[in-house]
Amino acid sequence: MGTLYIIATPLGNLKDITFRAIEALKEVDLVACEDTRQTVKLLNHYQIAKPLVSYFQHSKLSKIEYLAEQLAQGKNLALVTDAGTPGISDPGNKLIEELTRLTSGQIKIVPLPGPCAAIAALSVSGFPTDKFVFMGFPPHKKGRNKYFEEIAQAQHSVVFYESTHRILKALEQLKELLPERQIMVARELTKMFETIYRGSAEEILGILNSDKNNLKGEFVVVVKK
Ligand code: SAM
C-alpha cells in the first residue's frame, strides 16, 4: 500500500514551501489537486513534472476510486489544495475520508505541515491565541445571523474566512453585534498587496470603503477575545 502525503502549499508567495514538501512532490508518483492550473504553477516554479489528478467538485467517485487503486498498487500520492493546508475549510478532508474508507484504513497518511491562512492571520493579530475558535466560512444566507451571534458569544478570539464578495457584509454584521471589539482583517497574505487592517469593525469598514482596491483579494478576519 502506498503513502498519501498531505502537503501544505503557499498562500501566494511561492517561496513559502518547505524543503520536505518539495522533496515529497518530486518523489511521489501522482499529485491529487484541487485545480490543476493552480498546482501546475507551483510545480513549474520548482521544475517538478508529475501527473496531476484534479479531484475537486466534479470529483466523481470514479476519480477517488482511481486514486485508491493507485495507493493499493503501492503508488505514493501527494494531496495538495489550491493554497494552504489541505483539509482546512477546503475539499481535502472529504478526499482523505473517502480514500481512508476505500482502502479500509490501510493507507499511511503523512502530514507535511506549512502555510495556513487562519494561522498566519492569528500569528500577526497580537490577540490572545492560547485558545481560539476557528469558524471556517460564514454561510451565505441561511444560518448567517446565527453564525455571527456565535462569534459575538465566543469566549475566545475567533478567526474566520470570508470572500471578497461578502467581506463588507461580514464587517457590517460585526459592527452591529460587537461595535467596540478589536478586529483584524488580513488581506492577500504573503502576496504583493498584503495588507493588515486593525481597529473596530466600523473603522475597518471606513478604510475598505475608501478605495475599491482594498476590497480585492482574499480575506481572513480575526476578532479579539
Ligand atoms: N486550506 C486553506 C488554508 O490552509 O488556509 C484555506 C482554504 S479556503 C477554501 C480559502 C480561504 O482562505 C480564502 O477564501 C481566504 O479566506 C483564505 N485565504 C487563502 N489564502 C489567503 C491569503 N493569501 N490571504 C488571505 N486569506 C487567504
XYZ file of N, CA and C and ligand atoms in Angstrom:
702
model
N 0.845 -1.200 0.000
C 0.000 0.000 0.000
C 0.882 1.252 0.000
N 0.522 2.205 -0.850
C 1.322 3.433 -0.933
C 1.031 4.399 0.208
N 1.746 5.483 0.202
C 1.573 6.512 1.244
C 0.912 7.738 0.630
N 0.037 8.363 1.408
C -0.610 9.601 0.989
C 0.002 10.750 1.793
N 0.652 11.664 1.098
C 1.270 12.818 1.763
C 0.325 14.015 1.648
N -0.022 14.610 2.777
C -0.903 15.773 2.788
C 0.011 16.999 2.859
N 0.134 17.694 1.736
C 1.186 18.714 1.630
C 0.622 20.128 1.626
N 1.066 20.926 2.590
C 0.670 22.341 2.627
C 1.460 23.091 1.555
N 0.771 23.975 0.841
C 1.411 24.737 -0.240
C 1.247 26.239 0.029
N 1.996 27.085 -0.702
C 1.974 28.527 -0.401
C 0.581 29.172 -0.504
N 0.401 30.232 0.279
C -0.841 31.018 0.207
C -0.770 32.011 -0.942
N 0.425 32.244 -1.439
C 0.603 33.216 -2.512
C 2.076 33.268 -2.905
N 2.922 33.535 -1.924
C 4.358 33.615 -2.186
C 4.922 32.201 -2.369
N 5.370 31.919 -3.587
C 5.783 30.548 -3.916
C 6.981 30.057 -3.105
N 7.658 31.011 -2.427
C 8.800 30.576 -1.599
C 8.344 29.959 -0.281
N 7.060 30.137 0.047
C 6.563 29.600 1.316
C 6.230 28.117 1.197
N 7.262 27.331 0.974
C 7.050 25.884 0.911
C 8.259 25.225 1.565
N 8.041 24.119 2.238
C 9.159 23.521 2.975
C 10.023 22.662 2.030
N 11.267 22.457 2.454
C 12.170 21.580 1.687
C 11.554 20.181 1.575
N 10.933 19.795 2.693
C 10.355 18.458 2.737
C 9.197 18.327 1.743
N 8.419 19.403 1.622
C 7.295 19.378 0.671
C 7.817 19.237 -0.762
N 8.865 19.989 -1.077
C 9.439 19.915 -2.428
C 9.955 18.506 -2.708
N 10.683 17.964 -1.720
C 11.219 16.597 -1.876
C 10.095 15.598 -2.132
N 9.038 15.719 -1.331
C 7.919 14.769 -1.466
C 7.256 14.930 -2.829
N 7.070 16.166 -3.274
C 6.431 16.382 -4.583
C 7.281 15.799 -5.710
N 8.602 15.830 -5.500
C 9.496 15.261 -6.523
C 9.415 13.738 -6.536
N 9.151 13.178 -5.365
C 9.236 11.714 -5.252
C 7.937 10.962 -5.494
N 6.795 11.627 -5.277
C 5.528 10.887 -5.402
C 5.274 10.486 -6.858
N 4.339 9.548 -7.030
C 4.002 9.092 -8.383
C 2.925 9.973 -9.002
N 2.120 10.577 -8.151
C 0.936 11.280 -8.637
C 0.574 12.391 -7.649
N 0.089 13.513 -8.194
C -0.351 14.603 -7.306
C -1.855 14.798 -7.473
N -2.603 14.624 -6.390
C -4.042 14.905 -6.408
C -4.214 16.354 -5.979
N -4.901 17.140 -6.823
C -5.010 18.563 -6.514
C -6.436 19.046 -6.724
N -6.659 20.304 -6.327
C -7.986 20.901 -6.480
C -8.129 21.355 -7.928
N -7.318 22.354 -8.284
C -7.367 22.920 -9.636
C -5.983 22.728 -10.266
N -5.939 21.964 -11.332
C -4.621 21.645 -11.923
C -3.887 22.919 -12.354
N -4.643 23.943 -12.802
C -3.979 25.186 -13.267
C -3.194 25.845 -12.148
N -3.742 25.755 -10.949
C -3.102 26.362 -9.779
C -1.855 25.562 -9.389
N -2.008 24.258 -9.336
C -0.904 23.406 -8.878
C 0.227 23.362 -9.896
N -0.129 23.454 -11.164
C 0.917 23.394 -12.190
C 1.856 24.610 -12.075
N 1.325 25.748 -11.646
C 2.176 26.945 -11.468
C 3.244 26.674 -10.418
N 2.821 26.026 -9.333
C 3.759 25.722 -8.248
C 4.795 24.697 -8.724
N 4.310 23.647 -9.381
C 5.238 22.590 -9.821
C 6.214 23.122 -10.870
N 5.713 23.943 -11.789
C 6.604 24.509 -12.805
C 7.686 25.370 -12.165
N 7.274 26.154 -11.164
C 8.220 27.038 -10.491
C 9.395 26.244 -9.921
N 9.100 25.027 -9.429
C 10.155 24.190 -8.839
C 10.623 23.094 -9.808
N 10.260 23.273 -11.073
C 10.667 22.341 -12.129
C 10.355 20.893 -11.768
N 9.138 20.701 -11.332
C 8.685 19.347 -10.993
C 7.611 18.957 -12.010
N 7.822 17.842 -12.665
C 6.823 17.366 -13.641
C 6.202 16.091 -13.094
N 4.916 16.150 -12.823
C 4.214 14.988 -12.249
C 2.828 14.887 -12.848
N 2.303 13.687 -12.975
C 0.897 13.578 -13.377
C 0.000 14.202 -12.297
N -0.967 14.999 -12.756
C -1.890 15.653 -11.812
C -3.289 15.082 -12.003
N -3.983 14.883 -10.906
C -5.391 14.469 -10.988
C -6.193 15.460 -10.167
N -7.144 16.144 -10.805
C -7.970 17.065 -10.044
C -9.154 16.299 -9.457
N -9.359 16.446 -8.151
C -10.460 15.714 -7.513
C -11.568 16.664 -7.135
N -11.384 17.961 -7.447
C -12.272 18.992 -6.920
C -13.672 18.935 -7.524
N -14.648 19.138 -6.678
C -16.045 19.308 -7.055
C -16.598 18.220 -7.942
N -16.143 18.223 -9.212
C -16.719 17.273 -10.155
C -16.124 15.893 -9.917
N -15.347 15.796 -8.844
C -14.775 14.522 -8.481
C -15.837 13.484 -8.398
N -16.053 12.874 -9.479
C -16.954 11.738 -9.412
C -16.209 10.708 -8.589
N -16.977 9.805 -8.017
C -16.381 8.774 -7.175
C -15.284 8.030 -7.943
N -15.489 7.921 -9.291
C -14.528 7.149 -10.083
C -13.103 7.691 -9.940
N -12.999 9.013 -9.792
C -11.654 9.596 -9.667
C -11.027 9.207 -8.332
N -11.857 9.231 -7.307
C -11.368 8.854 -5.980
C -11.031 7.367 -5.976
N -11.872 6.601 -6.659
C -11.586 5.155 -6.748
C -10.254 4.927 -7.467
N -10.036 5.722 -8.500
C -8.769 5.624 -9.235
C -7.593 5.898 -8.293
N -7.715 6.941 -7.480
C -6.634 7.281 -6.539
C -6.448 6.157 -5.514
N -7.560 5.594 -5.050
C -7.481 4.487 -4.076
C -6.772 3.288 -4.702
N -7.081 3.042 -5.977
C -6.429 1.916 -6.683
C -4.923 2.137 -6.779
N -4.558 3.383 -7.105
C -3.132 3.704 -7.215
C -2.422 3.423 -5.883
N -3.056 3.841 -4.798
C -2.471 3.593 -3.467
C -2.374 2.091 -3.205
N -3.425 1.373 -3.582
C -3.442 -0.082 -3.356
C -2.319 -0.758 -4.140
N -1.977 -0.172 -5.297
C -0.884 -0.751 -6.109
C 0.501 -0.346 -5.594
N 0.519 0.398 -4.481
C 1.809 0.757 -3.898
C 2.347 2.104 -4.365
N 1.529 2.849 -5.119
C 1.984 4.175 -5.573
C 1.868 5.170 -4.415
N 2.776 6.125 -4.388
C 2.721 7.185 -3.382
C 2.056 8.416 -3.983
N 1.157 9.015 -3.214
C 0.397 10.159 -3.722
C 0.626 11.383 -2.848
N 0.586 12.560 -3.504
C 0.567 13.815 -2.743
C -0.825 14.391 -2.885
N -1.340 14.938 -1.800
C -2.593 15.678 -1.871
C -2.282 17.141 -1.575
N -2.629 18.015 -2.523
C -2.477 19.456 -2.289
C -3.817 20.121 -2.607
N -4.022 21.319 -2.021
C -5.184 22.117 -2.424
C -4.640 23.394 -3.075
N -5.535 24.313 -3.432
C -5.058 25.489 -4.171
C -4.071 26.319 -3.364
N -4.287 26.413 -2.072
C -3.393 27.199 -1.221
C -3.548 26.733 0.212
N -2.449 26.703 0.929
C -2.504 26.409 2.354
C -2.544 24.924 2.674
N -3.089 24.642 3.838
C -3.078 23.279 4.366
C -4.322 22.521 3.922
N -4.145 21.424 3.198
C -5.306 20.662 2.744
C -6.175 20.228 3.922
N -7.467 20.278 3.714
C -8.385 19.794 4.751
C -8.883 20.883 5.676
N -8.291 22.074 5.604
C -8.750 23.173 6.462
C -9.687 24.044 5.633
N -10.976 23.854 5.807
C -12.005 24.593 5.049
C -11.796 24.467 3.545
N -11.427 23.293 3.097
C -11.347 23.045 1.656
C -11.696 21.583 1.408
N -11.762 21.161 0.133
C -12.265 19.796 -0.122
C -11.300 18.669 0.263
N -10.114 19.024 0.782
C -9.104 17.998 1.099
C -9.590 16.937 2.065
N -10.322 17.386 3.101
C -10.713 16.403 4.134
C -11.666 15.338 3.593
N -12.534 15.764 2.661
C -13.501 14.822 2.077
C -12.740 13.711 1.332
N -11.722 14.150 0.596
C -10.936 13.177 -0.169
C -10.227 12.196 0.766
N -9.667 12.735 1.843
C -8.956 11.869 2.801
C -9.931 10.860 3.406
N -11.127 11.347 3.736
C -12.140 10.464 4.332
C -12.490 9.331 3.362
N -12.711 9.706 2.098
C -13.093 8.708 1.091
C -11.966 7.710 0.843
N -10.744 8.225 0.739
C -9.614 7.322 0.471
C -9.394 6.377 1.647
N -9.587 6.890 2.857
C -9.442 6.030 4.048
C -10.486 4.924 3.993
N -11.707 5.309 3.604
C -12.795 4.326 3.556
C -12.513 3.269 2.476
N -12.148 3.759 1.286
C -11.956 2.836 0.159
C -10.777 1.891 0.368
N -9.822 2.316 1.201
C -8.658 1.442 1.424
C -8.758 0.768 2.795
N -9.946 0.802 3.382
C -10.216 0.213 4.705
C -9.188 0.651 5.746
N -8.807 1.891 5.670
C -7.889 2.443 6.677
C -6.471 1.916 6.556
N -6.155 1.280 5.436
C -4.825 0.656 5.296
C -3.732 1.635 4.859
N -4.128 2.791 4.311
C -3.075 3.699 3.811
C -2.412 4.452 4.952
N -1.138 4.698 4.736
C -0.406 5.534 5.682
C -0.610 6.972 5.211
N -1.032 7.844 6.116
C -1.261 9.249 5.745
C -0.280 10.110 6.524
N 0.513 10.870 5.785
C 1.595 11.634 6.418
C 1.382 13.132 6.191
N 1.286 13.919 7.267
C 1.130 15.369 7.080
C 2.473 16.061 6.848
N 2.518 16.946 5.869
C 3.699 17.791 5.673
C 3.238 19.221 5.930
N 3.391 19.699 7.166
C 2.776 20.968 7.561
C 3.413 22.184 6.901
N 2.643 23.260 6.897
C 3.138 24.501 6.283
C 2.086 25.580 6.396
N 2.016 26.468 5.375
C 1.127 27.624 5.479
C -0.336 27.272 5.696
N -0.982 28.140 6.465
C -2.434 28.062 6.664
C -2.881 29.505 6.905
N -3.844 29.973 6.111
C -4.229 31.398 6.175
C -4.715 31.782 7.572
N -5.487 30.909 8.206
C -6.024 31.245 9.538
C -4.881 31.421 10.541
N -3.920 30.521 10.495
C -2.810 30.571 11.458
C -1.910 31.778 11.163
N -1.676 32.046 9.875
C -0.850 33.210 9.522
C -1.507 34.487 10.048
N -2.834 34.589 9.894
C -3.541 35.786 10.359
C -3.483 35.886 11.886
N -3.740 34.773 12.562
C -3.680 34.792 14.034
C -2.287 35.213 14.499
N -1.272 34.753 13.772
C 0.109 34.992 14.207
C 0.485 36.470 14.177
N -0.174 37.258 13.342
C 0.143 38.700 13.307
C -0.883 39.523 14.079
N -1.919 38.866 14.603
C -3.005 39.631 15.230
C -2.574 40.279 16.541
N -1.738 39.598 17.300
C -1.417 40.093 18.639
C -2.548 39.845 19.622
N -3.615 39.212 19.180
C -4.754 38.927 20.053
C -4.474 37.643 20.846
N -5.194 37.442 21.960
C -4.968 36.197 22.717
C -5.247 34.967 21.845
N -4.267 34.072 21.785
C -4.426 32.885 20.929
C -4.087 31.598 21.671
N -3.984 31.712 23.027
C -3.748 30.474 23.776
C -4.918 29.529 23.563
N -6.087 30.107 23.361
C -7.262 29.354 22.904
C -7.896 30.213 21.832
N -8.367 29.599 20.748
C -9.103 30.370 19.745
C -10.137 29.476 19.077
N -11.082 30.132 18.410
C -12.142 29.396 17.729
C -11.989 29.647 16.229
N -11.927 28.569 15.461
C -11.861 28.705 14.007
C -13.244 28.385 13.462
N -13.783 29.334 12.691
C -15.184 29.176 12.245
C -15.316 28.943 10.742
N -14.226 28.728 10.018
C -14.343 28.482 8.572
C -14.991 29.664 7.866
N -15.844 29.386 6.868
C -16.566 30.451 6.144
C -17.962 30.654 6.742
N -18.440 31.915 6.819
C -19.840 32.110 7.214
C -20.756 31.572 6.127
N -21.921 31.056 6.500
C -22.885 30.650 5.471
C -23.297 31.885 4.667
N -23.641 31.688 3.402
C -24.037 32.846 2.576
C -25.345 33.448 3.049
N -26.334 32.591 3.282
C -27.663 33.117 3.646
C -28.161 32.457 4.919
N -28.744 31.256 4.745
C -29.347 30.580 5.898
C -28.276 30.293 6.960
N -28.562 30.711 8.168
C -27.636 30.433 9.265
C -26.585 31.513 9.452
N -26.587 32.519 8.579
C -25.550 33.547 8.665
C -25.666 34.362 9.960
N -26.876 34.763 10.305
C -27.045 35.565 11.527
C -26.614 34.772 12.757
N -27.004 33.508 12.757
C -26.669 32.646 13.901
C -25.136 32.510 14.013
N -24.497 32.388 12.858
C -23.036 32.255 12.817
C -22.380 33.468 13.500
N -22.864 34.680 13.164
C -22.246 35.879 13.743
C -22.611 36.030 15.226
N -23.794 35.558 15.592
C -24.146 35.587 17.027
C -23.209 34.665 17.806
N -22.868 33.553 17.171
C -21.938 32.618 17.828
C -20.576 33.300 18.037
N -20.151 34.064 17.059
C -18.883 34.800 17.197
C -18.992 35.787 18.364
N -20.129 36.485 18.417
C -20.316 37.501 19.459
C -20.285 36.875 20.853
N -20.727 35.616 20.938
C -20.788 34.968 22.258
C -19.531 34.160 22.597
N -18.603 34.085 21.648
C -17.427 33.226 21.866
C -16.597 33.728 23.047
N -16.008 32.782 23.755
C -15.186 33.118 24.933
C -13.722 33.324 24.550
N -13.403 33.117 23.289
C -12.007 33.203 22.839
C -11.932 34.024 21.560
N -10.710 34.371 21.162
C -10.560 35.051 19.869
C -11.118 34.128 18.784
N -11.674 34.745 17.751
C -12.310 33.961 16.678
C -11.632 34.314 15.356
N -11.366 33.296 14.562
C -10.804 33.536 13.227
C -11.723 32.885 12.205
N -11.983 33.624 11.111
C -12.813 33.028 10.053
C -12.406 33.546 8.682
N -12.826 32.809 7.664
C -12.544 33.175 6.275
C -13.762 33.880 5.686
N -13.508 34.838 4.803
C -14.647 35.447 4.110
C -14.223 35.813 2.695
N -15.183 35.727 1.780
C -14.854 36.006 0.384
C -14.889 37.513 0.142
N -14.267 37.895 -0.928
C -14.217 39.301 -1.331
C -15.632 39.874 -1.520
N -16.582 39.008 -1.933
C -17.959 39.485 -2.195
C -18.715 39.821 -0.919
N -18.313 39.206 0.186
C -19.121 39.360 1.395
C -18.345 39.970 2.562
N -17.103 40.424 2.322
C -16.314 40.935 3.454
C -16.976 42.164 4.087
N -17.553 43.050 3.257
C -18.207 44.245 3.827
C -19.416 43.835 4.659
N -20.172 42.898 4.108
C -21.364 42.421 4.820
C -20.961 41.820 6.184
N -19.870 41.054 6.177
C -19.407 40.427 7.433
C -19.037 41.506 8.448
N -18.336 42.534 7.970
C -17.921 43.593 8.905
C -19.123 44.400 9.400
N -20.119 44.567 8.535
C -21.358 45.248 8.958
C -22.012 44.448 10.083
N -22.010 43.132 9.930
C -22.638 42.295 10.954
C -21.853 42.373 12.273
N -20.514 42.418 12.161
C -19.693 42.529 13.371
C -19.889 43.904 14.020
N -20.048 44.920 13.187
C -20.256 46.280 13.705
C -21.549 46.333 14.532
N -22.565 45.672 14.007
C -23.859 45.611 14.713
C -23.723 44.931 16.066
N -23.080 43.736 16.032
C -23.081 42.887 17.224
C -21.966 43.223 18.218
N -20.825 43.671 17.678
C -19.653 43.903 18.532
C -19.015 45.259 18.198
N -19.734 46.355 18.423
C -19.239 47.661 17.966
C -17.883 48.064 18.557
N -17.608 47.598 19.781
C -16.374 48.048 20.457
C -15.196 47.106 20.224
N -15.465 45.936 19.725
C -14.446 44.879 19.713
C -13.324 45.156 18.705
N -12.100 44.841 19.105
C -10.952 44.975 18.196
C -10.977 43.829 17.178
N -10.739 44.220 15.934
C -10.784 43.243 14.844
C -9.534 43.421 13.994
N -9.091 42.345 13.403
C -8.004 42.446 12.422
C -8.452 41.743 11.140
N -8.254 42.406 10.038
C -8.573 41.799 8.748
C -7.263 41.668 7.976
N -6.935 40.455 7.566
C -5.715 40.218 6.788
C -6.123 39.982 5.337
N -5.597 40.827 4.465
C -5.935 40.699 3.036
C -4.696 40.257 2.256
N -4.868 39.315 1.353
C -3.805 38.916 0.427
C -2.484 38.546 1.126
N -2.588 37.761 2.180
C -1.395 37.368 2.938
C -0.320 36.788 2.026
N 0.881 37.227 2.243
C 2.099 36.789 1.526
C 2.136 37.234 0.067
N 1.131 37.991 -0.388
C 1.099 38.416 -1.791
C 1.503 39.888 -1.905
N 1.556 40.362 -3.138
C 2.039 41.717 -3.403
C 1.238 42.783 -2.635
N -0.063 42.593 -2.554
C -0.907 43.621 -1.911
C -1.320 43.235 -0.492
N -0.456 42.463 0.154
C -0.756 42.080 1.542
C -1.027 43.326 2.384
N -2.155 43.322 3.077
C -2.498 44.449 3.952
C -3.173 43.921 5.206
N -2.790 44.505 6.325
C -3.400 44.129 7.605
C -4.157 45.356 8.117
N -5.445 45.201 8.321
C -6.268 46.293 8.845
C -6.608 45.979 10.300
N -6.460 46.987 11.156
C -6.780 46.795 12.575
C -7.713 47.896 13.054
N -8.596 47.555 13.946
C -9.484 48.568 14.525
C -10.831 47.963 14.829
N -11.812 48.844 15.067
C -13.177 48.343 15.257
C -13.716 47.990 13.877
N -14.831 47.268 13.835
C -15.422 46.915 12.538
C -15.731 48.186 11.746
N -16.200 49.203 12.449
C -16.561 50.458 11.774
C -15.321 51.129 11.157
N -14.234 51.122 11.913
C -13.001 51.746 11.396
C -12.492 50.991 10.161
N -12.531 49.678 10.227
C -12.032 48.889 9.083
C -12.965 49.068 7.879
N -14.258 49.143 8.148
C -15.207 49.376 7.045
C -14.874 50.697 6.342
N -14.549 51.702 7.151
C -14.199 53.020 6.593
C -13.016 52.910 5.641
N -11.992 52.137 6.060
C -10.784 52.001 5.220
C -11.114 51.203 3.955
N -11.820 50.094 4.135
C -12.120 49.248 2.965
C -12.979 50.008 1.952
N -13.910 50.809 2.461
C -14.813 51.539 1.559
C -14.137 52.742 0.899
N -12.960 53.132 1.429
C -12.324 54.344 0.909
C -11.670 54.120 -0.457
N -11.436 52.861 -0.816
C -10.781 52.574 -2.092
C -11.186 51.159 -2.510
N -11.775 51.044 -3.674
C -12.299 49.718 -4.022
C -11.193 48.674 -4.224
N -9.962 49.154 -4.401
C -8.855 48.190 -4.478
C -8.676 47.447 -3.156
N -9.085 48.100 -2.057
C -8.956 47.462 -0.735
C -9.858 46.251 -0.588
N -10.767 46.106 -1.515
C -11.733 45.013 -1.412
C -11.359 43.820 -2.280
N -10.220 43.958 -2.961
C -9.819 42.870 -3.864
C -9.020 41.817 -3.110
N -9.211 40.581 -3.478
C -8.347 39.523 -2.957
C -9.009 38.634 -1.939
N -8.155 38.017 -1.128
C -8.640 37.022 -0.173
C -8.501 37.570 1.249
N -9.433 37.181 2.098
C -9.508 37.780 3.439
C -9.615 36.745 4.553
N -8.942 37.075 5.652
C -9.158 36.354 6.911
C -9.526 37.411 7.952
N -10.497 37.110 8.777
C -10.907 38.048 9.825
C -10.600 37.426 11.183
N -10.004 38.237 12.077
C -9.770 37.775 13.435
C -10.461 38.745 14.397
N -11.247 38.197 15.291
C -11.977 39.014 16.277
C -11.330 38.754 17.634
N -10.913 39.852 18.269
C -10.230 39.698 19.569
C -11.196 39.192 20.634
N -10.652 38.407 21.530
C -11.436 37.858 22.645
C -12.126 38.980 23.421
N -6.836 25.330 3.358
C -6.585 26.746 3.260
C -5.677 27.181 4.416
O -4.954 26.365 4.953
O -5.661 28.372 4.739
C -7.870 27.539 3.225
C -8.735 27.212 2.049
S -10.186 28.162 1.944
C -11.004 27.350 0.611
C -9.664 29.626 1.120
C -9.797 30.854 2.022
O -8.619 31.006 2.807
C -9.905 32.159 1.237
O -11.233 32.425 0.820
C -9.441 33.151 2.268
O -10.454 33.451 3.207
C -8.322 32.367 2.960
N -7.036 32.637 2.294
C -6.346 31.813 1.488
N -5.223 32.430 1.052
C -5.231 33.666 1.597
C -4.353 34.781 1.532
N -3.249 34.736 0.800
N -4.674 35.892 2.225
C -5.802 35.954 2.966
N -6.657 34.925 3.072
C -6.380 33.794 2.398
